[in-house]
Amino acid sequence: MELQSPSRALLEADNLTKRYEDGQLALDHVNFAVAAGEIYAMLGGNGAGKTTTINLFLNFIEPTEGEARVDGIVTHRDPLAAKKKLAYVSENVMLYPNFTALQNLDFFARLGGRTDYSKDAYRDVLLRVGLQEEAHGRRLKGFSKGMRQKCGIAIAILKDAPAILLDEPTSGLDPKAAYEFIGLLDSLRGEGKAILMSTHDIFRARDVANTIGIMNQGKLVMQRSKQDLAGEDLEKVYVEYMAGYMDRETETV
Amino acid sequence: MFRLIVEKELRETLGTTKFAVTFAVCAVLILLAFYVGARNYQVGRAEYEAARAENLKQMEGLTDWGRVDHRIFMPPQPLAALVSGVANDIGRTTEVETRGELRSENSRFNEDPMFAVFRFLDLEFLFGVVLSLFAILFAYDAINGEKERGTLRLSFANSIPRDRYILGKLVGAFLALAIPLLIPILIGCVLLPILGVPMDNGAWLRLGLVVLAGYLYLGVFLALSVFISAMTERSATSFLMLLVVWIVAVLIVPRASVLVAGRAVDVPSIDRINFDKSKFETQLWQEDRDKMMDWQEENSREGESGREFFERFQQYTQELGEERNQRISEYTARLNEERRNRESVQQRVALGIARISPTAVFTLATTNLAGTSLSLKHQYQAESATYQKIYSDFIKEKTGRTNSGMVIRLGGEEEEELDPIDPYELPDFSFAGPQTADVTAAALPDLGLLVLFNVVFFAGAFVSFLKYDVR
Ligand SMILES: Nc1ncnc2c1ncn2[C@@H]1O[C@H](COP(=O)(O)OP(=O)(O)OP(=O)(O)O)[C@@H](O)[C@H]1O
Ligand SMILES: [Mg+2]
């Protein structure tokens, strides 16, 4: 029997394929794995299939073929068990507008099964994601996109799940907040979380990710480790891969 | 989990201005309904007592029971204060004759047609129309609103069973409306006895069941709203759909059912029956007149004084008259029974159709409980008919004759001095109104139907939500 190594795969995409009802092939036999203590950054243009991948992990949609696994649990077989091990920050965080930041945090933390937090714990997390104290007791109605995003990240942290799914988490964050967010990701990785993140921010991805995958039209066209990419210009690689893939596409046509 | 969602729903609802405004409006309307209802009862009761006293007073000084104009009156029903039903449409005064049909007159609406135009603001109207609308207002976006706001996907990124979630939404919405409403209702209940509405245990039980019916009805519209919001993607769509359903259920179905039943089942009109009746009367009268003529020819005896002859003749006409009246009343009884039978068929058809609307079911349940359903009229008619017999026997005993035959007073006789009658000897008529056990039994099927509506709509909501796209 194999010993569970500290870097066991917590998030796995196994031939993950999704064809939407309208016939659109959004994901085409994608394979990857994210181990505990690892950050995986998904790059790719608009409509490449990043959000689709994350939705499959959350069982918001069912795969046409293949499966997504969270800590070995096939998400579409046992979604409730899989979601216990997942925290999630959506592309555009939306919370209850009539609740304050603290009330929103409290509700979603409880929904995530955490009933043991004090008000101070909520304040600490909000400060950790960079939401100034003055805003903690304010209703979400008046929050900017970036402020909502910070609350969303705080909610994901509070759930304290082994795996975290982040869909463009830095969109809407100001440069300072985005910078601090990278530090936050680093410390979450240090706690042993497996993090799957979609992003358009090549440079930050390069700074923080252990592995970078580039998606194009539903296919994972490149997957390389940080070490592997050392010394290379990721932007150039990205453009080349996109273009190369395009070329190949046009050749076959 | 379930409690958390209920709590969140409560907190989210109770904190809004929408709720504050709605609650204020409801509270005022409910208190007003209790107050106005109780005042109406007081006025009605006072009028009833006064009319009864006046009835006896106007008989004072009369010397002949045969000349008495006797009226009986329907007392106001205590719970009609809250559920007026048909109470205002039924005649409250009945002139009692020793024979013939009794007619009730002077309904409330007859006296104050103004009220007939706009009806009263009672508890039944408040729940049936206003609260059902508020239920829709609060729950039309229960599911699709969360989706539009983006909170549904974040919620379902957690390990939540969908059945727990949707039940929590429904229960939360229900409690958010039901608990605050209880406050004005309880205050109203305290007001009732203070404002002079006699409430015995039975009346309290019935009032409790009326409120229960109201809450069940509120639940129906909440469950329906959650159902439709779990079937649609956009809250604007569900709102529109619910508005249409509301109009159909509250305004159209109950009226249409009466129209349809009226077309489907033909009931002869009262005028038609009166026409047939008077035709029959004329026919009988002609026959009797011929008989009287024959009698006169055959029965004139030699040597009999005019007076003796006349007495025998009067004897004969009285017999004829009694027989004639007997036949007429049998005939009208048959016509009336036929009419009643058809009427009840028509009623059954109308109510059957109407019951596809929860509003109609609610109205039927509450009017039954309050004792102001159609059976109030039937019961009153039955009791006054029974009284008529007692009264007629009483008069017969007092006068020695029914006043059916031709009473011919012979002039020239000396007017003998008669003692005045004592109006208090009249047998008393007091209409107790529908009894608690009966009305509760009558209301049970409709209460059951309301429960069924709740279950069906919730099941619909549940099934729709199982396959709802939470993204
Ligand atoms: N519900 C849907 N029905 C049909 N097609 C869909 C649906 N959702 C997404 N798609 C299609 O699937 C493909 C992948 O979409 P997806 O949202 O995963 O892209 P993405 O990589 O997240 O893009 P972006 O960077 O713009 O967020 C797109 O072509 C999109 O049009
Ligand atoms: Mg996306």
Short mmCIF file of N, CA and C and ligand atoms in Angstrom, two decimals, chain A residues 47 50-52 91 167-168 198 200, ligand 2:
data_model
loop_
_atom_site.label_atom_id
_atom_site.label_comp_id
_atom_site.label_asym_id
_atom_site.label_seq_id
_atom_site.Cartn_x
_atom_site.Cartn_y
_atom_site.Cartn_z
N GLY A 47 -13.13 32.68 -22.73
CA GLY A 47 -13.84 31.55 -23.32
C GLY A 47 -12.97 30.31 -23.48
N LYS A 50 -11.76 28.09 -18.50
CA LYS A 50 -11.29 28.14 -17.10
C LYS A 50 -12.46 28.06 -16.12
N THR A 51 -13.44 28.91 -16.34
CA THR A 51 -14.58 28.90 -15.42
C THR A 51 -15.32 27.57 -15.50
N THR A 52 -15.40 27.03 -16.71
CA THR A 52 -16.05 25.72 -16.88
C THR A 52 -15.35 24.68 -16.01
N GLU A 91 -15.71 34.69 -9.80
CA GLU A 91 -15.15 35.72 -10.66
C GLU A 91 -15.56 37.11 -10.20
N ASP A 167 -11.47 31.87 -9.06
CA ASP A 167 -11.74 32.25 -10.44
C ASP A 167 -11.42 33.74 -10.59
N GLU A 168 -10.29 34.02 -11.20
CA GLU A 168 -9.82 35.40 -11.37
C GLU A 168 -9.96 36.21 -10.07
N SER A 198 -7.67 30.53 -11.66
CA SER A 198 -7.66 30.99 -13.04
C SER A 198 -7.32 32.48 -13.01
N HIS A 200 -5.83 36.10 -15.55
CA HIS A 200 -5.30 36.69 -16.79
C HIS A 200 -3.98 37.38 -16.51
MG MG C 2 -14.27 32.76 -16.62
#
